[in-house]
Short mmCIF file of C-alpha atoms and ligand atoms in Angstrom, two decimals:
data_model
loop_
_atom_site.label_atom_id
_atom_site.label_comp_id
_atom_site.label_asym_id
_atom_site.label_seq_id
_atom_site.Cartn_x
_atom_site.Cartn_y
_atom_site.Cartn_z
CA MET A 21 -4.02 21.78 3.28
CA SER A 22 -2.03 18.96 1.42
CA GLY A 23 0.85 18.62 -0.35
CA PHE A 24 4.23 17.34 1.11
CA GLY A 25 6.68 20.00 1.92
CA ASN A 26 4.54 22.98 0.66
CA GLU A 27 4.74 26.53 1.41
CA PHE A 28 1.70 26.83 3.55
CA ALA A 29 -0.10 29.69 4.64
CA THR A 30 -3.28 29.58 7.25
CA GLU A 31 -4.97 32.04 9.60
CA ALA A 32 -7.66 31.02 12.26
CA ILE A 33 -8.68 34.73 12.19
CA LYS A 34 -8.93 36.59 8.98
CA GLY A 35 -6.05 39.43 8.79
CA ALA A 36 -3.83 37.68 11.26
CA LEU A 37 -0.96 36.68 9.08
CA PRO A 38 1.16 39.48 8.06
CA GLN A 39 1.24 40.12 4.13
CA GLY A 40 4.59 41.35 2.58
CA ARG A 41 7.15 40.72 5.38
CA ASN A 42 7.86 38.25 8.18
CA SER A 43 8.08 40.34 11.17
CA PRO A 44 6.29 44.00 10.79
CA GLN A 45 6.92 46.20 13.46
CA ARG A 46 3.10 46.21 15.20
CA PRO A 47 1.80 43.07 14.41
CA ALA A 48 -2.20 42.42 13.58
CA PHE A 49 -4.18 41.68 16.86
CA GLY A 50 -1.21 42.59 19.12
CA LEU A 51 0.47 38.67 18.24
CA TYR A 52 3.99 38.30 18.51
CA PRO A 53 5.93 36.79 15.49
CA GLU A 54 8.49 33.93 15.97
CA GLN A 55 10.41 31.43 13.95
CA ILE A 56 11.07 27.92 14.19
CA SER A 57 13.80 27.02 12.37
CA GLY A 58 13.68 23.10 11.30
CA SER A 59 17.38 23.27 9.23
CA ALA A 60 20.40 25.33 9.60
CA PHE A 61 19.33 28.71 7.98
CA THR A 62 22.04 28.32 5.32
CA ALA A 63 20.64 25.02 4.38
CA PRO A 64 20.19 24.46 0.73
CA ARG A 65 16.58 25.90 -0.86
CA ASP A 66 15.40 22.33 -1.46
CA ARG A 67 16.17 21.62 2.30
CA ASN A 68 15.58 24.37 3.96
CA LEU A 69 12.92 23.93 6.79
CA ARG A 70 11.20 27.08 8.90
CA SER A 71 8.04 28.41 9.75
CA TRP A 72 6.66 31.67 10.95
CA MET A 73 4.21 31.56 13.57
CA TYR A 74 1.81 34.59 14.82
CA ARG A 75 1.19 33.71 18.45
CA ILE A 76 -0.51 35.29 21.73
CA LEU A 77 2.74 34.88 23.78
CA PRO A 78 5.95 34.13 22.50
CA SER A 79 6.95 30.41 23.27
CA VAL A 80 9.94 31.66 25.63
CA ARG A 81 7.41 32.52 28.41
CA HIS A 82 8.03 29.94 30.31
CA GLY A 83 9.14 28.85 34.24
CA ALA A 84 12.72 27.17 34.71
CA TYR A 85 13.39 23.68 33.78
CA GLN A 86 13.48 21.25 36.04
CA PRO A 87 14.60 17.14 35.69
CA TRP A 88 11.12 15.68 34.68
CA GLU A 89 10.35 12.39 36.91
CA HIS A 90 9.42 10.05 34.02
CA PRO A 91 8.72 6.61 33.75
CA SER A 92 12.22 4.41 33.86
CA ASP A 93 11.04 2.58 30.36
CA LEU A 94 10.57 5.66 28.51
CA SER A 95 14.60 5.83 28.56
CA ALA A 96 15.15 2.42 29.06
CA THR A 97 19.17 2.01 28.01
CA ALA A 98 20.34 -0.39 25.20
CA HIS A 99 21.17 -3.88 26.51
CA GLN A 100 25.03 -4.30 26.35
CA PRO A 101 26.51 -6.21 24.38
CA VAL A 102 24.54 -6.56 21.60
CA SER A 103 23.00 -9.91 20.63
CA PRO A 104 22.81 -10.88 16.83
CA GLN A 105 19.88 -13.28 18.25
CA GLN A 106 16.25 -12.36 16.39
CA GLU A 107 13.70 -11.06 18.59
CA ARG A 108 9.62 -10.89 18.70
CA TRP A 109 7.72 -9.30 21.35
CA ASN A 110 4.26 -9.46 22.46
CA PRO A 111 2.04 -6.19 22.19
CA PRO A 112 2.31 -3.88 25.36
CA PRO A 113 -0.62 -4.52 27.41
CA MET A 114 -3.31 -1.34 28.31
CA PRO A 115 -2.04 0.21 31.34
CA LYS A 116 -3.74 -0.68 35.10
CA HIS A 117 -3.83 2.79 36.08
CA ASP A 118 -4.62 6.00 33.97
CA CYS A 119 -1.37 6.84 32.09
CA HIS A 120 -1.34 9.26 28.94
CA TRP A 121 0.45 8.63 25.73
CA LEU A 122 3.91 10.03 26.61
CA GLY A 123 4.39 8.67 29.92
CA SER A 124 3.24 5.30 28.67
CA LEU A 125 6.12 5.11 25.68
CA LYS A 126 8.20 2.54 26.30
CA ARG A 127 11.49 2.48 24.64
CA MET A 128 12.04 -1.10 22.58
CA ALA A 129 15.62 -0.44 20.86
CA LEU A 130 18.14 2.87 19.71
CA ASN A 131 20.65 3.09 17.18
CA GLY A 132 23.20 5.99 16.62
CA SER A 133 22.76 8.92 19.05
CA ALA A 134 20.49 11.60 19.78
CA ALA A 135 23.76 13.85 20.34
CA ALA A 136 25.41 12.84 17.12
CA ARG A 137 21.90 13.66 15.05
CA GLN A 138 22.21 9.93 13.69
CA GLY A 139 20.13 6.75 14.31
CA ALA A 140 16.49 6.75 15.53
CA SER A 141 14.84 5.67 19.09
CA ILE A 142 11.76 2.99 18.70
CA TYR A 143 8.90 2.94 21.21
CA VAL A 144 5.62 1.44 21.96
CA TYR A 145 2.39 2.83 23.88
CA ALA A 146 -0.59 1.56 25.38
CA ALA A 147 -2.44 4.47 26.78
CA ASN A 148 -5.62 5.07 28.58
CA ALA A 149 -5.79 9.13 29.37
CA SER A 150 -5.08 11.67 27.40
CA MET A 151 -2.62 14.49 28.26
CA ASP A 152 -4.62 17.04 29.24
CA GLU A 153 -2.41 19.88 30.56
CA CYS A 154 0.91 18.35 29.83
CA PHE A 155 2.85 18.90 26.17
CA PHE A 156 5.81 17.53 24.83
CA GLN A 157 8.64 19.02 22.59
CA SER A 158 11.42 17.26 21.74
CA ALA A 159 14.80 18.84 20.49
CA ASP A 160 16.43 15.33 19.52
CA GLY A 161 13.95 14.38 16.59
CA GLU A 162 10.91 14.37 14.48
CA TRP A 163 8.39 11.88 16.11
CA LEU A 164 6.60 9.26 14.00
CA ILE A 165 3.40 8.00 15.29
CA ILE A 166 1.77 5.09 14.26
CA PRO A 167 -1.39 3.96 15.89
CA GLN A 168 -2.55 0.41 15.77
CA GLU A 169 -5.70 0.15 18.18
CA GLY A 170 -7.62 3.66 18.99
CA GLY A 171 -7.62 6.87 16.89
CA LEU A 172 -5.83 9.81 18.65
CA VAL A 173 -6.08 13.32 18.55
CA ILE A 174 -2.55 15.21 18.37
CA VAL A 175 -3.01 19.05 19.40
CA THR A 176 0.30 20.81 17.98
CA GLU A 177 1.40 24.57 18.25
CA LEU A 178 0.17 24.48 14.33
CA GLY A 179 -3.18 22.85 14.73
CA LYS A 180 -4.72 19.15 15.09
CA LEU A 181 -4.40 16.23 13.45
CA ASP A 182 -6.69 13.30 13.76
CA ILE A 183 -5.37 10.18 13.24
CA ASP A 184 -7.02 6.62 13.21
CA PRO A 185 -4.75 3.13 12.85
CA GLY A 186 -4.23 3.06 9.32
CA PHE A 187 -3.07 6.77 9.36
CA ILE A 188 0.65 7.93 10.37
CA ALA A 189 1.54 11.59 11.63
CA ILE A 190 5.01 13.24 11.75
CA ILE A 191 5.39 15.88 14.28
CA PRO A 192 8.74 17.80 13.30
CA ARG A 193 11.61 18.36 15.89
CA GLY A 194 10.87 20.97 18.32
CA ILE A 195 7.09 21.29 17.36
CA ARG A 196 5.02 21.53 21.18
CA PHE A 197 2.16 18.60 20.71
CA GLN A 198 0.43 16.65 23.13
CA VAL A 199 -1.17 13.33 22.13
CA ASN A 200 -5.22 12.84 23.19
CA LEU A 201 -7.22 9.91 23.17
CA ALA A 202 -10.37 9.83 20.73
CA SER A 203 -11.34 6.35 22.65
CA SER A 204 -10.86 5.07 25.95
CA THR A 205 -7.78 3.26 25.17
CA ALA A 206 -4.76 3.53 22.40
CA ARG A 207 -2.02 1.36 21.37
CA GLY A 208 0.75 1.50 18.76
CA TYR A 209 4.45 2.62 17.68
CA ALA A 210 6.31 5.45 17.98
CA CYS A 211 9.39 6.52 16.70
CA GLU A 212 12.00 9.25 17.27
CA ASN A 213 14.08 9.90 13.89
CA TRP A 214 17.76 11.80 14.98
CA GLY A 215 18.68 11.87 11.23
CA ALA A 216 17.58 14.21 8.56
CA PRO A 217 13.62 14.79 8.79
CA PHE A 218 12.12 12.48 6.69
CA ARG A 219 11.09 13.23 2.90
CA LEU A 220 9.76 11.26 -0.26
CA PRO A 221 12.39 8.77 -1.75
CA ASP A 222 12.92 9.48 -4.85
CA LEU A 223 11.37 7.39 -7.58
CA GLY A 224 13.95 6.80 -10.13
CA PRO A 225 12.91 4.91 -13.18
CA ILE A 226 9.05 4.50 -11.60
CA GLY A 227 8.53 7.96 -12.86
CA SER A 228 6.57 11.09 -11.59
CA ASN A 229 4.12 9.45 -9.65
CA GLY A 230 3.33 6.55 -7.38
CA LEU A 231 4.29 4.91 -3.97
CA ALA A 232 3.06 7.83 -1.21
CA ASN A 233 2.09 10.88 -3.29
CA PRO A 234 3.01 14.20 -2.32
CA ARG A 235 -0.49 15.59 -2.30
CA ASP A 236 -1.89 12.86 -0.45
CA PHE A 237 -0.30 13.97 3.03
CA GLU A 238 -2.01 16.65 4.96
CA TYR A 239 -1.16 19.43 7.11
CA PRO A 240 -3.26 21.40 10.03
CA VAL A 241 -4.97 24.65 9.55
CA ALA A 242 -4.12 27.42 12.18
CA SER A 243 -6.50 26.84 15.32
CA TYR A 244 -5.85 28.54 18.46
CA ILE A 245 -7.05 28.28 22.22
CA ASP A 246 -6.73 31.69 24.25
CA LYS A 247 -6.49 29.88 27.79
CA PRO A 248 -4.48 31.25 30.46
CA GLY A 249 -3.77 28.61 33.41
CA SER A 250 -0.99 26.14 34.63
CA TYR A 251 0.13 23.96 31.71
CA GLN A 252 3.73 21.45 31.62
CA LEU A 253 5.69 21.28 29.06
CA VAL A 254 8.09 18.34 28.78
CA SER A 255 11.11 19.14 26.79
CA LYS A 256 13.60 16.33 25.47
CA LEU A 257 16.88 16.98 24.87
CA LEU A 258 20.29 14.65 24.43
CA ASP A 259 17.86 11.65 25.87
CA ALA A 260 16.82 13.43 28.69
CA TYR A 261 13.81 14.97 29.75
CA TRP A 262 13.15 18.00 31.41
CA VAL A 263 10.00 20.06 32.86
CA CYS A 264 8.62 23.32 33.03
CA GLU A 265 5.55 25.46 33.36
CA LEU A 266 3.30 27.28 30.81
CA PRO A 267 1.43 30.05 32.00
CA THR A 268 -0.96 29.65 28.88
CA HIS A 269 -2.21 26.93 26.47
CA PRO A 270 0.63 26.54 23.97
CA MET A 271 -1.54 26.25 20.99
CA ASN A 272 -1.79 30.15 20.90
CA VAL A 273 -0.72 30.40 17.46
CA VAL A 274 -3.19 32.50 15.67
CA ALA A 275 -1.68 32.61 12.13
CA TRP A 276 1.46 30.67 10.40
CA HIS A 277 3.37 30.33 7.26
CA GLY A 278 6.10 27.86 6.37
CA ASN A 279 7.16 24.58 5.17
CA TYR A 280 8.14 23.07 8.61
CA ALA A 281 4.74 21.71 10.19
CA PRO A 282 3.34 18.88 11.55
CA TYR A 283 1.31 16.21 8.98
CA ARG A 284 -0.42 13.26 8.61
CA TYR A 285 -0.94 10.44 5.81
CA HIS A 286 -3.28 7.76 5.39
CA LEU A 287 -1.70 4.57 4.33
CA LYS A 288 -4.21 3.72 2.41
CA ARG A 289 -3.57 6.10 0.09
CA PHE A 290 -0.33 4.55 -0.95
CA ASN A 291 0.24 3.42 -4.42
CA THR A 292 1.69 -0.07 -3.97
CA ILE A 293 3.89 -1.41 -7.10
CA ASN A 294 4.66 -5.16 -7.23
CA THR A 295 5.98 -7.43 -9.73
CA VAL A 296 3.34 -8.50 -12.51
CA SER A 297 5.63 -10.91 -13.84
CA PHE A 298 7.91 -13.17 -11.07
CA ASP A 299 10.11 -13.27 -8.07
CA HIS A 300 9.22 -10.79 -5.04
CA PRO A 301 10.81 -7.41 -5.25
CA ASP A 302 12.86 -5.88 -2.33
CA PRO A 303 11.23 -4.33 -0.02
CA SER A 304 12.51 -0.59 -1.00
CA ILE A 305 9.49 -0.51 -3.10
CA PHE A 306 6.88 -0.15 -0.35
CA THR A 307 9.11 3.18 1.31
CA VAL A 308 6.64 5.59 2.13
CA LEU A 309 9.52 8.07 3.84
CA THR A 310 13.21 8.11 3.76
CA SER A 311 15.45 9.78 6.18
CA PRO A 312 18.89 9.92 4.31
CA THR A 313 22.23 9.88 5.29
CA ASP A 314 25.29 11.17 2.94
CA ASN A 315 25.93 7.73 1.97
CA PRO A 316 23.79 7.85 -1.68
CA GLY A 317 21.08 5.32 -1.32
CA THR A 318 21.61 4.17 2.53
CA ALA A 319 19.10 5.45 4.86
CA ASN A 320 19.69 6.42 8.50
CA LEU A 321 15.69 5.29 8.27
CA ASP A 322 13.09 4.06 6.00
CA PHE A 323 9.72 3.74 7.09
CA VAL A 324 8.25 1.04 4.52
CA ILE A 325 4.99 -0.32 4.39
CA PHE A 326 3.30 -3.68 3.55
CA PRO A 327 -0.12 -2.79 2.50
CA GLU A 328 -2.99 -4.91 0.68
CA ARG A 329 -2.09 -5.64 -2.80
CA TRP A 330 -2.24 -8.10 -5.19
CA MET A 331 0.01 -11.36 -5.80
CA VAL A 332 0.29 -12.35 -9.22
CA ALA A 333 3.96 -13.75 -9.37
CA GLU A 334 4.64 -16.77 -11.83
CA ASP A 335 6.74 -19.59 -10.81
CA SER A 336 7.67 -17.77 -7.60
CA PHE A 337 7.59 -18.51 -4.16
CA ARG A 338 5.45 -15.20 -2.89
CA PRO A 339 6.12 -14.25 0.37
CA PRO A 340 9.61 -12.44 0.90
CA TRP A 341 12.80 -15.02 0.75
CA PHE A 342 15.37 -15.84 3.49
CA HIS A 343 18.02 -13.35 3.76
CA ARG A 344 20.61 -11.58 5.55
CA ASN A 345 20.69 -8.24 5.29
CA VAL A 346 23.64 -5.21 5.93
CA MET A 347 20.25 -3.04 6.90
CA SER A 348 18.51 -3.62 10.37
CA GLU A 349 14.70 -4.33 10.45
CA PHE A 350 12.09 -3.28 13.20
CA MET A 351 8.77 -4.44 12.30
CA GLY A 352 5.53 -3.90 13.63
CA LEU A 353 2.02 -5.36 12.10
CA ILE A 354 -0.98 -2.62 13.00
CA GLU A 355 -3.83 -4.84 11.36
CA GLY A 356 -4.36 -8.25 9.97
CA THR A 357 -1.46 -11.01 9.42
CA TYR A 358 1.93 -10.75 7.48
CA ASP A 359 2.50 -13.02 4.92
CA ALA A 360 5.76 -14.29 6.19
CA LYS A 361 4.52 -15.17 9.65
CA GLY A 362 1.48 -17.09 11.55
CA ASP A 363 0.20 -16.65 14.87
CA GLY A 364 3.31 -15.30 16.82
CA PHE A 365 3.14 -11.85 15.04
CA SER A 366 -0.49 -10.48 15.65
CA PRO A 367 -1.28 -6.90 15.56
CA GLY A 368 0.63 -4.90 18.14
CA CYS A 369 3.55 -7.29 18.25
CA SER A 370 7.27 -6.27 16.96
CA SER A 371 10.16 -8.02 15.54
CA LEU A 372 13.95 -7.12 14.81
CA HIS A 373 16.14 -8.59 13.00
CA ASN A 374 19.70 -6.79 12.85
CA CYS A 375 22.33 -6.60 10.49
CA MET A 376 23.26 -10.00 9.14
CA SER A 377 20.69 -11.76 11.21
CA ALA A 378 19.19 -14.52 9.40
CA HIS A 379 15.60 -14.19 8.82
CA GLY A 380 12.74 -14.97 6.58
CA PRO A 381 9.11 -16.97 6.73
CA ASP A 382 8.57 -19.11 9.11
CA ALA A 383 8.10 -23.03 8.49
CA HIS A 384 4.45 -22.98 7.89
CA SER A 385 4.19 -20.06 5.71
CA VAL A 386 7.37 -21.55 3.33
CA GLU A 387 5.29 -25.05 3.43
CA VAL A 388 2.17 -23.11 2.44
CA ALA A 389 3.84 -20.91 -0.24
CA SER A 390 5.92 -23.99 -1.57
CA ALA A 391 2.33 -25.54 -2.37
CA ALA A 392 0.10 -22.93 -3.20
CA VAL A 393 -1.24 -22.90 -6.61
CA LEU A 394 -0.27 -19.27 -7.91
CA GLU A 395 -3.56 -18.00 -9.13
CA PRO A 396 -3.70 -14.11 -9.12
CA HIS A 397 -4.46 -13.77 -5.16
CA LYS A 398 -4.97 -10.19 -3.13
CA GLN A 399 -3.89 -10.28 -0.06
CA THR A 400 -6.38 -7.99 2.04
CA GLY A 401 -7.00 -6.95 5.39
CA THR A 402 -3.11 -6.58 6.29
CA LEU A 403 -0.81 -3.47 7.06
CA ALA A 404 2.57 -4.44 8.49
CA PHE A 405 5.05 -1.72 8.60
CA MET A 406 9.29 -1.74 8.58
CA LEU A 407 11.52 0.70 10.27
CA GLU A 408 14.99 0.05 8.28
CA SER A 409 18.06 1.56 9.32
CA SER A 410 21.90 1.36 8.38
CA LEU A 411 22.96 1.14 11.94
CA VAL A 412 22.21 -1.76 14.00
CA PHE A 413 19.44 -1.34 16.59
CA GLN A 414 20.01 -2.22 20.44
CA PRO A 415 17.54 -3.60 21.97
CA THR A 416 16.77 -1.88 25.33
CA ASP A 417 17.04 -3.57 28.80
CA PHE A 418 12.88 -3.05 28.89
CA ALA A 419 12.82 -4.99 25.26
CA LEU A 420 14.85 -8.28 26.88
CA HIS A 421 13.44 -8.13 30.08
CA GLY A 422 10.12 -5.88 30.50
CA GLY A 423 7.92 -8.99 30.01
CA LEU A 424 6.80 -8.74 26.19
CA ARG A 425 9.79 -10.73 24.79
CA GLN A 426 8.83 -13.73 23.08
CA SER A 427 11.33 -16.25 24.28
CA ASP A 428 10.47 -18.98 21.86
CA TYR A 429 10.71 -16.96 18.57
CA LEU A 430 13.63 -18.97 16.77
CA ALA A 431 11.26 -21.71 16.84
CA CYS A 432 9.20 -20.94 14.41
CA TRP A 433 12.35 -21.75 11.66
CA GLN A 434 13.09 -24.93 13.35
CA SER A 435 10.74 -27.68 12.05
CA LEU A 436 12.69 -26.68 8.53
CA GLN A 437 14.31 -29.56 6.91
CA SER A 438 16.57 -29.92 4.55
CA ARG A 439 14.57 -30.91 1.17
CA PHE A 440 17.72 -31.83 -0.69
CA ARG A 441 17.11 -34.37 -2.93
CA GLY A 442 20.84 -34.57 -4.81
CA SER A 443 22.91 -37.83 -5.07
CA ALA A 444 26.77 -37.95 -4.25
CA ALA A 445 28.90 -36.33 -7.29
CA THR A 446 30.71 -39.78 -7.50
FE1 FE2 B 502 14.23 -8.34 6.35
#
């Protein structure tokens, strides 16, 4: 089903979805009605998020929670004090033993706090097994999943989402899901957004179309698995992990309606806007989704992409300029090369440029772009992304000491020399 934030209605068995009311006395097929709220009941109508599910068993049918013995890299803590050093990391290697998506997540950076419901937590993953009997829900925030290598089959309470590299998926806070592999291995990035749920950015003078168009966001239809057994549910709350037993497959929702549901988006559908005159515009023109704060125009988290696009700017240095930003920037590369960086930033790599930490194109990119003939040029086979936040990202101990860090990142700027040709004023 398509359309960002629509009111959807879907049933896997005809007649399973009640008509005219949410909670009839005797629902069809003996199903249990259950609501999931993604906003306060009294949130303004345009921000109100909730869905009604009609399930074989209510989701409360589970055993007692116990602490979940999880891999330590999943909840790696921020290294203190936070250095202003620019950082870059190699892709995570594939695991040597069976490891599913949840178990393979390695936390790279975080900001804000899950308890305060602001900020985010950023991960990389490299998995070689499906989650099978294991499911996950997070009360802390919504999950943005960005595959870089290998397709994923995301099984959720409300239906299935298939995502290959080039797609993203969003799983709203609290929705139960599992991530299975469509091929033998999978690698990518994930982010738990602790702030306001992602929405489409306002378009201002761009008008009523452009960037990510609402109709291109896709939601699953209801489908269910009626399979009693012994399933594990891992629950995340206030950044801690718990586990309990489920007596039946959690994907037992036969019908649902509402506007609170997982979705996917193909980044190739992004309508990229760029200069047709001069200069390199601010990267905000590449915003796919934004998690706003109460401070207008200042995001808790923006998800931004740098896709294939024509470069036509005249008399301009075309790559990103040197800058220092009050916002903090975590980047990743899904495909190809990024126009401001060379070999050190290959697909699967990550980088971090925190608040006011200087960054920009590496010395080689400056040399090439400064001498380039400024004909129209199409950047092809490239897809980078950025998670940009008004809060400083704190790299974890894993990020700094877990073996992925490129200790020589700063070297990419060290051959920049003064090219000043002025003479003394007197
Ligand atoms: Fe930047």
